[in-house]
GROMACS .gro file of N, CA, C and O in nm:
model
  480
    1GLN      N    1  10.011  11.096   9.161
    1GLN     CA    2   9.964  10.982   9.258
    1GLN      C    3   9.973  11.036   9.415
    1GLN      O    4  10.079  11.096   9.434
    2VAL      N    5   9.883  11.000   9.489
    2VAL     CA    6   9.896  11.060   9.621
    2VAL      C    7   9.888  10.940   9.710
    2VAL      O    8   9.840  10.845   9.686
    3GLN      N    9   9.985  10.946   9.828
    3GLN     CA   10   9.996  10.838   9.916
    3GLN      C   11   9.973  10.867  10.060
    3GLN      O   12  10.032  10.986  10.081
    4LEU      N   13   9.906  10.800  10.150
    4LEU     CA   14   9.899  10.826  10.288
    4LEU      C   15   9.978  10.727  10.357
    4LEU      O   16   9.958  10.598  10.328
    5VAL      N   17  10.080  10.747  10.440
    5VAL     CA   18  10.150  10.668  10.515
    5VAL      C   19  10.156  10.687  10.655
    5VAL      O   20  10.177  10.791  10.703
    6GLU      N   21  10.101  10.568  10.723
    6GLU     CA   22  10.077  10.595  10.883
    6GLU      C   23  10.207  10.534  10.940
    6GLU      O   24  10.257  10.432  10.883
    7SER      N   25  10.219  10.567  11.069
    7SER     CA   26  10.327  10.489  11.148
    7SER      C   27  10.291  10.509  11.292
    7SER      O   28  10.214  10.607  11.331
    8GLY      N   29  10.368  10.419  11.381
    8GLY     CA   30  10.341  10.461  11.514
    8GLY      C   31  10.246  10.366  11.596
    8GLY      O   32  10.233  10.387  11.717
    9GLY      N   33  10.181  10.267  11.532
    9GLY     CA   34  10.110  10.170  11.603
    9GLY      C   35  10.179  10.076  11.695
    9GLY      O   36  10.322  10.096  11.675
   10GLY      N   37  10.122   9.994  11.749
   10GLY     CA   38  10.214   9.897  11.845
   10GLY      C   39  10.124   9.850  11.931
   10GLY      O   40  10.006   9.844  11.961
   11LEU      N   41  10.197   9.779  12.039
   11LEU     CA   42  10.122   9.703  12.144
   11LEU      C   43  10.167   9.790  12.282
   11LEU      O   44  10.277   9.831  12.300
   12VAL      N   45  10.052   9.820  12.356
   12VAL     CA   46  10.067   9.895  12.479
   12VAL      C   47   9.994   9.827  12.583
   12VAL      O   48   9.880   9.785  12.578
   13GLN      N   49  10.027   9.868  12.724
   13GLN     CA   50   9.945   9.838  12.821
   13GLN      C   51   9.843   9.931  12.841
   13GLN      O   52   9.852  10.031  12.807
   14ALA      N   53   9.706   9.888  12.896
   14ALA     CA   54   9.604   9.978  12.932
   14ALA      C   55   9.666  10.081  13.034
   14ALA      O   56   9.736  10.095  13.113
   15GLY      N   57   9.629  10.212  12.996
   15GLY     CA   58   9.675  10.330  13.067
   15GLY      C   59   9.794  10.399  12.988
   15GLY      O   60   9.829  10.508  13.027
   16GLY      N   61   9.852  10.339  12.906
   16GLY     CA   62   9.967  10.386  12.840
   16GLY      C   63   9.914  10.472  12.706
   16GLY      O   64   9.804  10.505  12.685
   17SER      N   65  10.026  10.514  12.633
   17SER     CA   66  10.019  10.618  12.552
   17SER      C   67  10.077  10.568  12.414
   17SER      O   68  10.183  10.492  12.420
   18LEU      N   69  10.027  10.615  12.300
   18LEU     CA   70  10.081  10.599  12.164
   18LEU      C   71  10.070  10.732  12.086
   18LEU      O   72   9.959  10.778  12.093
   19ARG      N   73  10.147  10.753  11.992
   19ARG     CA   74  10.121  10.868  11.900
   19ARG      C   75  10.124  10.812  11.765
   19ARG      O   76  10.242  10.743  11.706
   20LEU      N   77  10.022  10.839  11.685
   20LEU     CA   78  10.016  10.784  11.537
   20LEU      C   79  10.046  10.907  11.457
   20LEU      O   80  10.026  11.051  11.496
   21SER      N   81  10.139  10.882  11.351
   21SER     CA   82  10.173  10.984  11.242
   21SER      C   83  10.107  10.948  11.107
   21SER      O   84  10.110  10.827  11.086
   22CYS      N   85  10.080  11.039  11.027
   22CYS     CA   86  10.032  11.002  10.901
   22CYS      C   87  10.076  11.116  10.798
   22CYS      O   88  10.076  11.243  10.825
   23ALA      N   89  10.156  11.084  10.694
   23ALA     CA   90  10.210  11.194  10.606
   23ALA      C   91  10.153  11.168  10.471
   23ALA      O   92  10.155  11.055  10.421
   24ALA      N   93  10.104  11.264  10.409
   24ALA     CA   94  10.063  11.275  10.289
   24ALA      C   95  10.179  11.311  10.166
   24ALA      O   96  10.248  11.394  10.194
   25SER      N   97  10.194  11.239  10.066
   25SER     CA   98  10.308  11.263   9.964
   25SER      C   99  10.238  11.241   9.825
   25SER      O  100  10.136  11.178   9.808
   26GLY      N  101  10.324  11.285   9.729
   26GLY     CA  102  10.272  11.295   9.590
   26GLY      C  103  10.237  11.429   9.535
   26GLY      O  104  10.283  11.526   9.597
   27THR      N  105  10.164  11.417   9.435
   27THR     CA  106  10.115  11.565   9.377
   27THR      C  107  10.004  11.619   9.455
   27THR      O  108   9.879  11.571   9.441
   28ILE      N  109  10.023  11.717   9.535
   28ILE     CA  110   9.920  11.760   9.619
   28ILE      C  111   9.909  11.914   9.603
   28ILE      O  112  10.002  11.981   9.613
   29PHE      N  113   9.787  11.951   9.561
   29PHE     CA  114   9.748  12.089   9.556
   29PHE      C  115   9.679  12.171   9.667
   29PHE      O  116   9.739  12.259   9.715
   30LYS      N  117   9.603  12.079   9.724
   30LYS     CA  118   9.533  12.136   9.848
   30LYS      C  119   9.470  12.015   9.928
   30LYS      O  120   9.415  11.917   9.860
   31ILE      N  121   9.498  12.008  10.059
   31ILE     CA  122   9.414  11.905  10.142
   31ILE      C  123   9.320  11.983  10.194
   31ILE      O  124   9.315  12.068  10.284
   32GLU      N  125   9.192  11.916  10.176
   32GLU     CA  126   9.071  11.973  10.243
   32GLU      C  127   9.050  11.928  10.384
   32GLU      O  128   9.032  11.990  10.485
   33THR      N  129   9.095  11.798  10.419
   33THR     CA  130   9.077  11.739  10.557
   33THR      C  131   9.176  11.635  10.577
   33THR      O  132   9.211  11.555  10.474
   34MET      N  133   9.217  11.606  10.695
   34MET     CA  134   9.303  11.490  10.728
   34MET      C  135   9.229  11.455  10.856
   34MET      O  136   9.225  11.503  10.958
   35ASP      N  137   9.185  11.313  10.860
   35ASP     CA  138   9.130  11.269  10.973
   35ASP      C  139   9.187  11.130  11.021
   35ASP      O  140   9.234  11.064  10.943
   36TRP      N  141   9.126  11.097  11.147
   36TRP     CA  142   9.154  10.958  11.175
   36TRP      C  143   9.031  10.869  11.203
   36TRP      O  144   8.928  10.916  11.255
   37TYR      N  145   9.045  10.748  11.149
   37TYR     CA  146   8.935  10.647  11.163
   37TYR      C  147   9.017  10.528  11.240
   37TYR      O  148   9.113  10.496  11.248
   38ARG      N  149   8.901  10.433  11.280
   38ARG     CA  150   8.956  10.321  11.339
   38ARG      C  151   8.845  10.197  11.301
   38ARG      O  152   8.728  10.210  11.291
   39GLN      N  153   8.899  10.081  11.284
   39GLN     CA  154   8.807   9.973  11.273
   39GLN      C  155   8.862   9.850  11.354
   39GLN      O  156   8.974   9.793  11.344
   40ALA      N  157   8.781   9.825  11.445
   40ALA     CA  158   8.808   9.698  11.550
   40ALA      C  159   8.732   9.582  11.475
   40ALA      O  160   8.650   9.590  11.383
   41PRO      N  161   8.794   9.453  11.512
   41PRO     CA  162   8.749   9.317  11.450
   41PRO      C  163   8.587   9.316  11.473
   41PRO      O  164   8.554   9.319  11.595
   42GLY      N  165   8.534   9.301  11.369
   42GLY     CA  166   8.392   9.257  11.380
   42GLY      C  167   8.302   9.385  11.394
   42GLY      O  168   8.184   9.390  11.389
   43LYS      N  169   8.374   9.503  11.359
   43LYS     CA  170   8.285   9.635  11.396
   43LYS      C  171   8.303   9.706  11.249
   43LYS      O  172   8.381   9.690  11.184
   44GLN      N  173   8.226   9.802  11.227
   44GLN     CA  174   8.240   9.898  11.123
   44GLN      C  175   8.351  10.008  11.153
   44GLN      O  176   8.375  10.032  11.280
   45ARG      N  177   8.415  10.058  11.041
   45ARG     CA  178   8.515  10.161  11.062
   45ARG      C  179   8.428  10.298  11.112
   45ARG      O  180   8.324  10.319  11.082
   46GLU      N  181   8.508  10.353  11.204
   46GLU     CA  182   8.434  10.454  11.282
   46GLU      C  183   8.537  10.587  11.296
   46GLU      O  184   8.652  10.573  11.290
   47LEU      N  185   8.479  10.720  11.283
   47LEU     CA  186   8.548  10.825  11.294
   47LEU      C  187   8.595  10.865  11.443
   47LEU      O  188   8.528  10.841  11.521
   48VAL      N  189   8.733  10.882  11.445
   48VAL     CA  190   8.782  10.898  11.586
   48VAL      C  191   8.819  11.049  11.602
   48VAL      O  192   8.766  11.083  11.716
   49ALA      N  193   8.864  11.121  11.528
   49ALA     CA  194   8.910  11.238  11.539
   49ALA      C  195   8.898  11.323  11.386
   49ALA      O  196   8.951  11.267  11.286
   50THR      N  197   8.856  11.463  11.401
   50THR     CA  198   8.845  11.520  11.269
   50THR      C  199   8.862  11.666  11.291
   50THR      O  200   8.850  11.716  11.398
   51PHE      N  201   8.906  11.743  11.185
   51PHE     CA  202   8.912  11.880  11.198
   51PHE      C  203   8.764  11.941  11.131
   51PHE      O  204   8.736  11.899  11.022
   52ALA      N  205   8.699  12.002  11.219
   52ALA     CA  206   8.573  12.081  11.162
   52ALA      C  207   8.613  12.224  11.087
   52ALA      O  208   8.732  12.254  11.089
   53ARG      N  209   8.523  12.280  11.020
   53ARG     CA  210   8.564  12.395  10.964
   53ARG      C  211   8.591  12.502  11.061
   53ARG      O  212   8.547  12.511  11.163
   54GLY      N  213   8.683  12.589  11.020
   54GLY     CA  214   8.732  12.672  11.110
   54GLY      C  215   8.860  12.631  11.211
   54GLY      O  216   8.901  12.710  11.272
   55GLY      N  217   8.879  12.500  11.189
   55GLY     CA  218   9.006  12.452  11.255
   55GLY      C  219   8.977  12.384  11.382
   55GLY      O  220   9.076  12.334  11.455
   56SER      N  221   8.851  12.397  11.414
   56SER     CA  222   8.806  12.320  11.554
   56SER      C  223   8.820  12.179  11.549
   56SER      O  224   8.818  12.119  11.409
   57THR      N  225   8.816  12.088  11.645
   57THR     CA  226   8.839  11.960  11.646
   57THR      C  227   8.716  11.886  11.706
   57THR      O  228   8.654  11.949  11.780
   58ASN      N  229   8.687  11.760  11.648
   58ASN     CA  230   8.576  11.678  11.686
   58ASN      C  231   8.634  11.540  11.703
   58ASN      O  232   8.713  11.499  11.648
   59TYR      N  233   8.571  11.484  11.835
   59TYR     CA  234   8.619  11.345  11.869
   59TYR      C  235   8.497  11.270  11.881
   59TYR      O  236   8.406  11.299  11.922
   60ALA      N  237   8.530  11.134  11.874
   60ALA     CA  238   8.428  11.047  11.900
   60ALA      C  239   8.400  11.042  12.081
   60ALA      O  240   8.508  11.063  12.136
   61ASP      N  241   8.302  11.023  12.100
   61ASP     CA  242   8.265  11.039  12.255
   61ASP      C  243   8.347  10.945  12.327
   61ASP      O  244   8.420  10.970  12.435
   62SER      N  245   8.390  10.829  12.270
   62SER     CA  246   8.472  10.741  12.346
   62SER      C  247   8.607  10.773  12.361
   62SER      O  248   8.683  10.724  12.445
   63VAL      N  249   8.660  10.875  12.293
   63VAL     CA  250   8.796  10.917  12.293
   63VAL      C  251   8.816  11.047  12.346
   63VAL      O  252   8.935  11.088  12.353
   64LYS      N  253   8.709  11.133  12.377
   64LYS     CA  254   8.728  11.253  12.417
   64LYS      C  255   8.792  11.279  12.562
   64LYS      O  256   8.764  11.192  12.628
   65GLY      N  257   8.878  11.362  12.557
   65GLY     CA  258   8.959  11.369  12.686
   65GLY      C  259   9.096  11.305  12.689
   65GLY      O  260   9.168  11.318  12.785
   66ARG      N  261   9.101  11.212  12.595
   66ARG     CA  262   9.212  11.112  12.576
   66ARG      C  263   9.288  11.123  12.475
   66ARG      O  264   9.421  11.109  12.462
   67PHE      N  265   9.233  11.161  12.354
   67PHE     CA  266   9.294  11.145  12.223
   67PHE      C  267   9.307  11.309  12.186
   67PHE      O  268   9.209  11.377  12.210
   68THR      N  269   9.411  11.334  12.120
   68THR     CA  270   9.426  11.474  12.060
   68THR      C  271   9.482  11.466  11.914
   68THR      O  272   9.572  11.409  11.901
   69ILE      N  273   9.407  11.531  11.807
   69ILE     CA  274   9.454  11.517  11.680
   69ILE      C  275   9.523  11.641  11.653
   69ILE      O  276   9.482  11.770  11.709
   70SER      N  277   9.625  11.662  11.553
   70SER     CA  278   9.695  11.781  11.543
   70SER      C  279   9.748  11.765  11.396
   70SER      O  280   9.774  11.659  11.330
   71ARG      N  281   9.780  11.870  11.335
   71ARG     CA  282   9.805  11.886  11.181
   71ARG      C  283   9.915  11.976  11.174
   71ARG      O  284   9.917  12.096  11.207
   72ASP      N  285  10.006  11.945  11.068
   72ASP     CA  286  10.107  12.046  11.039
   72ASP      C  287  10.077  12.068  10.897
   72ASP      O  288  10.104  11.962  10.805
   73ASN      N  289  10.022  12.162  10.842
   73ASN     CA  290   9.973  12.213  10.696
   73ASN      C  291  10.099  12.214  10.618
   73ASN      O  292  10.112  12.176  10.494
   74ALA      N  293  10.208  12.256  10.670
   74ALA     CA  294  10.333  12.282  10.595
   74ALA      C  295  10.398  12.160  10.569
   74ALA      O  296  10.457  12.129  10.452
   75LYS      N  297  10.390  12.056  10.620
   75LYS     CA  298  10.443  11.897  10.613
   75LYS      C  299  10.334  11.829  10.560
   75LYS      O  300  10.377  11.693  10.524
   76ASN      N  301  10.208  11.847  10.569
   76ASN     CA  302  10.106  11.757  10.508
   76ASN      C  303  10.105  11.642  10.607
   76ASN      O  304  10.100  11.528  10.544
   77THR      N  305  10.108  11.678  10.716
   77THR     CA  306  10.090  11.557  10.824
   77THR      C  307   9.985  11.583  10.931
   77THR      O  308   9.950  11.680  10.949
   78VAL      N  309   9.923  11.471  10.991
   78VAL     CA  310   9.826  11.467  11.063
   78VAL      C  311   9.871  11.360  11.185
   78VAL      O  312   9.911  11.258  11.153
   79ASP      N  313   9.881  11.411  11.312
   79ASP     CA  314   9.917  11.307  11.427
   79ASP      C  315   9.789  11.280  11.520
   79ASP      O  316   9.688  11.359  11.510
   80LEU      N  317   9.798  11.170  11.579
   80LEU     CA  318   9.683  11.138  11.680
   80LEU      C  319   9.775  11.088  11.807
   80LEU      O  320   9.831  10.986  11.810
   81GLN      N  321   9.759  11.176  11.909
   81GLN     CA  322   9.815  11.132  12.043
   81GLN      C  323   9.703  11.065  12.117
   81GLN      O  324   9.607  11.129  12.127
   82MET      N  325   9.742  10.957  12.166
   82MET     CA  326   9.642  10.868  12.237
   82MET      C  327   9.707  10.859  12.372
   82MET      O  328   9.805  10.776  12.390
   83ASN      N  329   9.619  10.896  12.478
   83ASN     CA  330   9.681  10.882  12.622
   83ASN      C  331   9.549  10.799  12.700
   83ASN      O  332   9.446  10.790  12.642
   84GLY      N  333   9.604  10.745  12.798
   84GLY     CA  334   9.487  10.667  12.884
   84GLY      C  335   9.422  10.565  12.782
   84GLY      O  336   9.305  10.541  12.802
   85LEU      N  337   9.507  10.495  12.715
   85LEU     CA  338   9.448  10.393  12.630
   85LEU      C  339   9.381  10.267  12.713
   85LEU      O  340   9.428  10.242  12.802
   86LYS      N  341   9.267  10.235  12.633
   86LYS     CA  342   9.181  10.124  12.706
   86LYS      C  343   9.182   9.987  12.592
   86LYS      O  344   9.205  10.024  12.480
   87PRO      N  345   9.158   9.880  12.658
   87PRO     CA  346   9.154   9.767  12.573
   87PRO      C  347   9.062   9.777  12.454
   87PRO      O  348   9.073   9.731  12.334
   88GLU      N  349   8.949   9.847  12.484
   88GLU     CA  350   8.838   9.878  12.369
   88GLU      C  351   8.909   9.984  12.262
   88GLU      O  352   8.807  10.003  12.169
   89ASP      N  353   9.020  10.045  12.277
   89ASP     CA  354   9.066  10.115  12.173
   89ASP      C  355   9.155  10.030  12.085
   89ASP      O  356   9.181  10.093  11.977
   90THR      N  357   9.161   9.884  12.102
   90THR     CA  358   9.231   9.805  12.004
   90THR      C  359   9.149   9.801  11.878
   90THR      O  360   9.038   9.774  11.868
   91ALA      N  361   9.243   9.828  11.785
   91ALA     CA  362   9.165   9.832  11.629
   91ALA      C  363   9.295   9.882  11.543
   91ALA      O  364   9.401   9.904  11.572
   92VAL      N  365   9.242   9.860  11.416
   92VAL     CA  366   9.347   9.922  11.290
   92VAL      C  367   9.300  10.061  11.289
   92VAL      O  368   9.167  10.085  11.264
   93TYR      N  369   9.393  10.153  11.291
   93TYR     CA  370   9.380  10.285  11.273
   93TYR      C  371   9.427  10.333  11.123
   93TYR      O  372   9.513  10.311  11.085
   94TYR      N  373   9.317  10.420  11.079
   94TYR     CA  374   9.356  10.443  10.927
   94TYR      C  375   9.350  10.607  10.932
   94TYR      O  376   9.264  10.674  10.986
   95CYS      N  377   9.438  10.654  10.839
   95CYS     CA  378   9.432  10.802  10.821
   95CYS      C  379   9.365  10.814  10.703
   95CYS      O  380   9.352  10.751  10.598
   96TYR      N  381   9.275  10.928  10.700
   96TYR     CA  382   9.190  10.958  10.578
   96TYR      C  383   9.210  11.109  10.526
   96TYR      O  384   9.229  11.197  10.625
   97ALA      N  385   9.217  11.128  10.419
   97ALA     CA  386   9.235  11.270  10.361
   97ALA      C  387   9.155  11.289  10.239
   97ALA      O  388   9.155  11.201  10.141
   98ALA      N  389   9.113  11.401  10.218
   98ALA     CA  390   9.050  11.460  10.098
   98ALA      C  391   9.143  11.560  10.038
   98ALA      O  392   9.167  11.643  10.085
   99ILE      N  393   9.213  11.506   9.927
   99ILE     CA  394   9.309  11.593   9.864
   99ILE      C  395   9.289  11.621   9.698
   99ILE      O  396   9.230  11.528   9.632
  100ALA      N  397   9.301  11.740   9.668
  100ALA     CA  398   9.329  11.768   9.523
  100ALA      C  399   9.442  11.792   9.475
  100ALA      O  400   9.544  11.845   9.530
  101SER      N  401   9.483  11.711   9.366
  101SER     CA  402   9.602  11.712   9.305
  101SER      C  403   9.614  11.818   9.198
  101SER      O  404   9.706  11.919   9.234
  102VAL      N  405   9.544  11.834   9.106
  102VAL     CA  406   9.520  11.911   9.011
  102VAL      C  407   9.375  11.951   8.979
  102VAL      O  408   9.281  11.840   8.984
  103GLY      N  409   9.347  12.080   8.923
  103GLY     CA  410   9.203  12.102   8.879
  103GLY      C  411   9.100  12.101   8.986
  103GLY      O  412   8.994  12.127   8.952
  104GLY      N  413   9.138  12.118   9.113
  104GLY     CA  414   9.044  12.149   9.215
  104GLY      C  415   8.953  12.037   9.258
  104GLY      O  416   8.865  12.073   9.333
  105ILE      N  417   8.976  11.915   9.210
  105ILE     CA  418   8.885  11.807   9.246
  105ILE      C  419   8.937  11.727   9.340
  105ILE      O  420   9.042  11.670   9.356
  106PHE      N  421   8.867  11.738   9.461
  106PHE     CA  422   8.908  11.653   9.577
  106PHE      C  423   8.872  11.498   9.558
  106PHE      O  424   8.762  11.479   9.534
  107ARG      N  425   8.974  11.422   9.594
  107ARG     CA  426   8.937  11.282   9.589
  107ARG      C  427   8.976  11.226   9.746
  107ARG      O  428   9.064  11.286   9.805
  108PRO      N  429   8.913  11.095   9.764
  108PRO     CA  430   8.936  11.047   9.902
  108PRO      C  431   9.056  10.963   9.904
  108PRO      O  432   9.075  10.876   9.806
  109TYR      N  433   9.131  10.960  10.016
  109TYR     CA  434   9.250  10.865  10.032
  109TYR      C  435   9.245  10.808  10.157
  109TYR      O  436   9.236  10.884  10.257
  110TRP      N  437   9.304  10.676  10.162
  110TRP     CA  438   9.295  10.618  10.291
  110TRP      C  439   9.443  10.564  10.284
  110TRP      O  440   9.521  10.529  10.187
  111GLY      N  441   9.516  10.572  10.439
  111GLY     CA  442   9.639  10.518  10.430
  111GLY      C  443   9.618  10.359  10.454
  111GLY      O  444   9.507  10.307  10.445
  112GLN      N  445   9.715  10.291  10.478
  112GLN     CA  446   9.712  10.138  10.476
  112GLN      C  447   9.674  10.086  10.604
  112GLN      O  448   9.640   9.956  10.608
  113GLY      N  449   9.669  10.157  10.706
  113GLY     CA  450   9.628  10.125  10.847
  113GLY      C  451   9.748  10.088  10.931
  113GLY      O  452   9.838  10.021  10.892
  114THR      N  453   9.719  10.113  11.065
  114THR     CA  454   9.826  10.067  11.153
  114THR      C  455   9.777  10.018  11.273
  114THR      O  456   9.667  10.056  11.324
  115GLN      N  457   9.808   9.905  11.326
  115GLN     CA  458   9.753   9.828  11.417
  115GLN      C  459   9.778   9.883  11.564
  115GLN      O  460   9.884   9.902  11.614
  116VAL      N  461   9.673   9.888  11.635
  116VAL     CA  462   9.697   9.947  11.787
  116VAL      C  463   9.635   9.829  11.872
  116VAL      O  464   9.505   9.801  11.849
  117THR      N  465   9.697   9.774  11.959
  117THR     CA  466   9.659   9.669  12.039
  117THR      C  467   9.698   9.723  12.196
  117THR      O  468   9.803   9.750  12.235
  118VAL      N  469   9.573   9.740  12.271
  118VAL     CA  470   9.597   9.773  12.415
  118VAL      C  471   9.565   9.631  12.497
  118VAL      O  472   9.456   9.592  12.490
  119SER      N  473   9.649   9.603  12.586
  119SER     CA  474   9.634   9.498  12.668
  119SER      C  475   9.592   9.519  12.817
  119SER      O  476   9.636   9.634  12.859
  120SER      N  477   9.508   9.438  12.883
  120SER     CA  478   9.454   9.472  12.994
  120SER      C  479   9.548   9.419  13.110
  120SER      O  480   9.648   9.353  13.102
   0.00000   0.00000   0.00000
């Protein structure tokens, strides 16, 4: 069984910073990707930050220059450093990973979500 556990959400004023962390645990053979998504009230879940093939990073246009995704392959963790937060960044943030336990079959896993609230 694989679990993703997020931490680091909270309430912050506009212009402030937060750092989200996500740790994968359980029977893990290989992790194909670890990404961050978010879902604001009344909106669809959207991709915030991801690692492309070759290790480069991609970001939603709305967060470019403010958010930074980083990954520690040895610890099976992925972080999201969020600077210059805006009220429109308010959402539940989810960690996503594609993980193979055994047999080489990758399956999708989601964390439970962590609330980020940015006050104006």
